[in-house]
Amino acid sequence: MISNEPLVADGGIGLVQHIKMDLSAGDLKYLEGQSIGIIPEGTDEKGKPHKLRLYSIASTRHGDDMNDETVSLCVRQLEYKHPESGETVYGVCSTYLCGIEPGADIKITGPVGKEMLLPDDPDATVIMLATGTGIAPFRAFLWRMFKEEEKKANPDYEFKGLAWLIFGIPVTPNILYKEELEAMATEYPENFELTYAISREQQNPEGGRMYIQHRVAEHAEKLWELMQKPNTHTYMCGLKGMEDGIDAAMKAQAEKNGVDWDTFRKQMKKDHRWHVETY
Ligand code: FAD
Ligand code: A2P
């Protein structure tokens, strides 16, 4: 492991780390949108080795240092109150990763996953719906699309389409990769749209927390229009809980246009332009 950096700024909630790992000793190669498995150190309560956990890759195939020798993850430490005892419980693998020291060895498997691959078409419209660490694959996409070094390394992929990220986070200090995202949005205003749903600072029209699905509802007409184009791909990554709300928002818009959303979504899925990875 090379580095382990905090992604939550002062005043933010919980622990989310950007972890960069060295691949130079092995032959692991990966693509944007794939995941890797991590096997935490130690054993479980039965004395058996821990099971692997999957994490979305947050770097491009070239890695953060552009030398094709690293892979980065964006990991939130799982923390919850035990439903019976009320004690605070910390997740095994996420705690291991968030606390890991530079120089330590990490057991990695994979890469796996075809669901979240980025289309080759440089003119595509790429709609990205993320909550929390669901940003990971989209950071890789956006680097590939907009980072200068990436453009040089990938002369066959000159992105000229539209990328639209709608990102749900609880408070401003929890906007993961905030500076990078905003720098790209400023530099490429024609090609990159950045929309936040800051749940505990902004309100939805009913006065409750502003969730990603409320932003989807707000922009449903535009999103629906974009989805009519055969080269529009929609990606969803992060909390499982966001799926139903997003579906409901798009269903309402489809109905306004006299279209059955379930049929339309299934067709997009068949056409490999509806991509969901939630956990
Ligand atoms: P564990 O020690 O395995 O604890 C998890 C268990 O705790 C749950 O199974 C459940 O039994 C219990 N639990 C959890 N919450 C509660 C609660 N509120 N109340 C009661 N019980 C509860 N995570 C990231 O941080 N970043 C990523 O990029 C990422 N990508 C993923 C990609 C995929 C494809 C998948 C499937 C998952 C991804 N995850 C990601 C989640 C990750 O794999 C782990 O599930 C997560 O880190 C928790 O693992 P852990 O070992 O820390 O928790
Ligand atoms: P909140 O926690 O305010 O209820 P993080 O991973 O950093 O906690 O961010 C996850 C974001 O997703 C938070 O803004 C969280 O809101 C929000 N969220 C929680 N539950 C849902 C849900 N069911 N649908 C959409 N967003 C959700």
XYZ file of C-alpha atoms and ligand atoms in Angstrom:
359
model
C 0.000 0.000 0.000
C 1.333 3.409 -0.909
C -0.939 5.979 0.702
C -4.112 6.326 2.747
C -5.599 9.824 2.674
C -8.748 11.244 4.270
C -11.507 12.361 1.896
C -13.825 13.894 4.484
C -12.950 17.500 5.348
C -13.206 19.043 8.836
C -16.734 19.019 10.172
C -17.757 16.096 7.968
C -19.364 12.822 8.974
C -17.472 9.561 9.462
C -14.324 8.272 7.873
C -13.855 7.903 4.107
C -10.337 7.241 2.800
C -8.632 7.278 -0.583
C -6.300 4.295 -0.578
C -3.649 3.886 -3.269
C -2.084 0.463 -3.652
C 1.048 -0.679 -5.450
C 0.512 -3.350 -8.119
C 4.075 -3.511 -9.406
C 4.757 -6.906 -7.778
C 1.859 -8.632 -9.605
C 0.185 -8.592 -12.995
C -3.221 -7.152 -12.095
C -4.658 -5.025 -14.906
C -8.093 -3.441 -14.688
C -10.531 -1.151 -16.469
C -12.471 1.876 -15.273
C -15.694 0.698 -13.606
C -14.356 -2.644 -12.339
C -14.020 -3.706 -8.709
C -11.410 -5.623 -6.747
C -11.739 -7.976 -3.808
C -9.925 -7.333 -0.554
C -9.236 -10.026 2.025
C -8.754 -8.409 5.419
C -5.906 -9.515 7.625
C -6.596 -11.911 10.487
C -9.359 -14.423 11.126
C -13.066 -14.330 11.948
C -14.615 -15.429 15.265
C -14.418 -19.086 14.115
C -10.702 -18.755 13.439
C -11.226 -18.916 9.671
C -9.691 -16.422 7.228
C -12.004 -13.490 6.527
C -14.137 -13.515 3.397
C -13.317 -11.052 0.683
C -15.204 -7.761 0.273
C -15.623 -5.989 -3.035
C -14.635 -2.363 -3.606
C -15.153 -0.260 -6.729
C -11.945 0.962 -8.266
C -11.607 4.750 -8.042
C -8.654 5.151 -10.428
C -8.283 4.764 -14.173
C -6.409 1.812 -15.676
C -3.297 3.995 -15.594
C -3.571 4.609 -11.859
C -3.299 7.927 -10.024
C 0.412 8.205 -10.888
C -0.144 7.361 -14.585
C 2.408 4.529 -14.464
C -0.073 1.612 -14.757
C 1.222 0.301 -11.426
C -1.353 1.409 -8.867
C -5.024 0.961 -8.062
C -7.015 3.268 -5.778
C -10.126 2.735 -3.693
C -12.570 5.034 -1.939
C -13.624 3.336 1.304
C -16.052 4.392 4.018
C -15.562 2.824 7.415
C -18.801 0.996 8.202
C -20.070 2.070 11.605
C -23.461 1.291 13.081
C -25.226 0.709 16.388
C -25.899 -2.936 17.141
C -29.702 -3.303 16.955
C -29.906 -5.191 20.304
C -26.955 -4.138 22.460
C -26.768 -0.583 21.133
C -22.996 -0.913 21.012
C -21.089 0.749 18.184
C -19.942 -1.845 15.637
C -17.218 -1.178 13.079
C -17.053 -3.158 9.816
C -14.169 -5.636 9.561
C -12.737 -4.928 6.137
C -13.547 -1.226 5.890
C -11.915 -0.603 9.296
C -8.870 -2.618 8.211
C -8.545 -0.600 4.995
C -9.239 2.823 6.481
C -6.564 2.246 9.128
C -3.907 0.653 6.970
C -0.387 2.085 7.092
C 1.773 2.828 4.047
C 4.092 -0.094 3.335
C 1.642 -2.770 4.538
C 0.824 -5.687 2.207
C -2.816 -6.104 1.153
C -4.395 -9.265 -0.294
C -6.159 -8.254 -3.506
C -8.244 -10.422 -5.870
C -9.825 -9.669 -9.230
C -10.495 -7.416 -10.982
C -14.184 -8.261 -11.492
C -17.243 -6.650 -13.037
C -18.606 -5.811 -16.462
C -21.679 -3.881 -15.361
C -20.023 -0.496 -14.949
C -17.666 -0.338 -17.904
C -17.504 2.964 -19.772
C -18.603 2.930 -23.441
C -15.854 3.482 -26.031
C -17.979 6.090 -27.838
C -16.350 9.491 -27.180
C -19.629 11.239 -28.122
C -21.759 9.363 -25.568
C -23.860 11.033 -22.916
C -22.891 9.545 -19.570
C -25.297 10.131 -16.699
C -23.781 9.196 -13.335
C -25.880 8.900 -10.189
C -23.775 8.434 -7.045
C -24.262 8.415 -3.300
C -21.223 8.532 -1.000
C -18.483 6.092 -2.023
C -20.556 5.340 -5.142
C -18.468 8.156 -6.610
C -15.517 5.726 -7.022
C -16.138 4.437 -10.567
C -17.237 7.889 -11.693
C -14.004 9.453 -10.513
C -12.248 6.993 -12.831
C -14.616 7.853 -15.713
C -14.149 11.584 -15.214
C -10.366 11.317 -15.057
C -10.425 9.347 -18.295
C -12.638 11.963 -19.910
C -11.073 15.168 -18.659
C -7.582 14.836 -17.111
C -4.832 16.168 -19.318
C -2.392 13.293 -18.625
C -5.124 10.760 -19.336
C -5.953 12.383 -22.669
C -2.306 12.103 -23.651
C -2.174 8.456 -22.581
C -5.407 7.582 -24.456
C -5.231 9.210 -27.893
C -8.092 6.923 -29.075
C -10.518 8.303 -26.519
C -11.137 12.010 -26.878
C -14.339 12.631 -24.963
C -16.628 15.131 -26.701
C -19.955 14.013 -25.252
C -21.803 15.065 -22.132
C -21.033 13.789 -18.643
C -23.532 14.603 -15.906
C -22.807 13.640 -12.313
C -25.545 13.884 -9.706
C -23.872 13.255 -6.359
C -25.609 12.675 -3.022
C -23.707 13.386 0.188
C -24.820 14.395 3.684
C -22.941 17.688 4.176
C -20.474 19.849 2.199
C -17.315 18.483 3.931
C -18.407 15.022 2.714
C -18.203 15.980 -0.953
C -15.557 13.382 -1.841
C -13.011 14.592 -4.433
C -14.688 18.028 -4.324
C -11.728 20.005 -5.697
C -11.067 17.604 -8.567
C -14.717 17.503 -9.550
C -15.179 21.245 -9.444
C -11.956 21.899 -11.358
C -13.162 19.628 -14.166
C -16.613 21.232 -14.190
C -15.004 24.679 -14.457
C -12.627 23.627 -17.206
C -15.216 21.739 -19.282
C -18.527 23.576 -18.784
C -19.844 22.305 -22.132
C -19.062 18.655 -21.392
C -19.429 18.196 -17.660
C -22.369 19.050 -15.492
C -22.050 18.628 -11.716
C -25.144 18.557 -9.502
C -25.069 17.948 -5.740
C -27.791 16.651 -3.456
C -26.506 17.680 -0.015
C -29.047 15.854 2.089
C -28.568 17.569 5.429
C -28.027 21.092 4.109
C -30.546 21.275 1.284
C -34.264 20.539 1.383
C -36.445 18.661 -1.053
C -39.712 20.300 -2.180
C -41.566 18.594 0.709
C -39.144 20.079 3.241
C -37.251 16.828 3.961
C -33.645 15.846 3.203
C -32.472 16.488 -0.330
C -31.676 13.063 -1.762
C -30.354 12.177 -5.175
C -33.824 11.033 -6.281
C -35.175 14.531 -5.609
C -32.525 15.960 -7.932
C -33.443 13.298 -10.492
C -37.112 14.331 -10.168
C -36.167 17.998 -10.530
C -34.231 17.295 -13.743
C -36.443 14.423 -14.949
C -37.541 16.131 -18.143
C -33.954 16.746 -19.277
C -32.808 13.286 -18.166
C -35.714 11.679 -20.003
C -34.874 13.605 -23.146
C -31.226 12.515 -22.933
C -32.239 8.875 -22.402
C -34.056 8.925 -25.753
C -30.687 9.063 -27.529
C -29.244 5.605 -28.240
C -25.792 6.670 -27.019
C -26.907 7.829 -23.581
C -25.700 5.581 -20.762
C -27.032 5.883 -17.226
C -25.010 4.588 -14.275
C -26.025 4.282 -10.658
C -23.571 3.476 -7.864
C -23.686 3.598 -4.075
C -26.522 2.952 -1.631
C -29.080 0.346 -2.617
C -31.714 2.591 -1.044
C -31.522 5.134 -3.866
C -32.750 2.728 -6.550
C -36.494 2.863 -5.822
C -36.625 6.639 -5.522
C -34.793 7.135 -8.805
C -37.053 4.613 -10.482
C -40.139 6.394 -9.154
C -38.903 9.792 -10.341
C -38.195 8.504 -13.856
C -41.435 6.502 -13.927
C -43.440 9.681 -13.306
C -41.620 11.432 -16.145
C -42.032 8.483 -18.538
C -45.757 8.411 -17.784
C -46.045 12.086 -18.676
C -44.723 11.017 -22.068
C -47.109 8.055 -22.250
C -44.321 5.494 -21.876
C -44.165 2.572 -19.461
C -40.952 3.116 -17.485
C -40.361 -0.536 -16.577
C -40.452 -1.552 -20.228
C -38.247 1.383 -21.212
C -35.705 0.689 -18.459
C -35.578 -3.029 -19.337
C -34.899 -2.103 -22.951
C -32.078 0.246 -21.882
C -30.664 -2.607 -19.786
C -30.817 -4.956 -22.806
C -29.059 -2.315 -24.882
C -26.300 -2.121 -22.231
C -27.032 1.491 -21.394
C -28.561 1.125 -17.916
C -25.910 0.185 -15.363
C -26.516 -0.361 -11.665
C -24.042 -1.271 -8.930
C -25.470 -0.671 -5.487
C -24.549 -2.181 -2.138
P -18.702 -6.243 7.849
O -17.814 -6.444 9.040
O -18.736 -7.287 6.789
O -20.108 -5.858 8.332
C -21.202 -5.807 7.420
C -22.369 -6.447 8.101
O -22.743 -5.654 9.216
C -23.600 -6.521 7.232
O -23.587 -7.660 6.437
C -24.688 -6.533 8.257
O -24.869 -7.837 8.752
C -24.137 -5.701 9.377
N -24.662 -4.309 9.309
C -24.256 -3.325 8.505
N -24.954 -2.198 8.741
C -25.815 -2.500 9.708
C -26.810 -1.750 10.392
N -27.031 -0.457 10.093
N -27.531 -2.375 11.342
C -27.311 -3.678 11.651
N -26.383 -4.432 11.045
C -25.653 -3.849 10.094
N -17.687 0.044 0.040
C -16.948 1.167 0.044
O -16.677 1.746 1.092
N -16.449 1.673 -1.140
C -16.701 1.090 -2.340
O -16.242 1.575 -3.388
C -17.469 -0.110 -2.347
N -17.729 -0.750 -3.506
C -18.470 -1.881 -3.504
C -18.728 -2.497 -4.721
C -19.497 -3.648 -4.760
C -19.764 -4.318 -6.093
C -20.023 -4.176 -3.560
C -20.877 -5.418 -3.571
C -19.772 -3.564 -2.351
C -18.995 -2.409 -2.305
N -18.684 -1.780 -1.084
C -17.952 -0.620 -1.105
C -19.110 -2.349 0.207
C -18.006 -3.266 0.762
O -17.882 -4.413 -0.054
C -18.280 -3.770 2.181
O -19.541 -4.373 2.213
C -18.237 -2.681 3.242
O -16.964 -2.048 3.273
C -18.507 -3.270 4.630
O -17.591 -4.300 4.850
P -16.984 -4.545 6.294
O -16.134 -5.750 6.256
O -16.371 -3.300 6.827
O -18.278 -4.816 7.153
P -28.501 11.043 4.945
O -27.373 10.288 5.569
O -28.453 12.515 5.226
O -29.851 10.466 5.260
P -22.491 8.919 2.856
O -22.123 7.591 2.279
O -21.354 9.866 2.904
O -23.229 8.786 4.149
O -23.518 9.562 1.819
C -24.688 8.893 1.448
C -25.720 9.919 1.055
O -26.911 9.231 0.595
C -26.180 10.791 2.217
O -26.482 12.073 1.743
C -27.427 10.070 2.693
O -28.335 10.921 3.354
C -28.019 9.667 1.363
N -29.038 8.609 1.496
C -29.331 7.842 2.575
N -30.348 7.010 2.302
C -30.725 7.259 1.031
C -31.748 6.738 0.181
N -32.573 5.781 0.576
N -31.854 7.245 -1.058
C -31.010 8.211 -1.488
N -30.050 8.748 -0.735
C -29.898 8.287 0.508
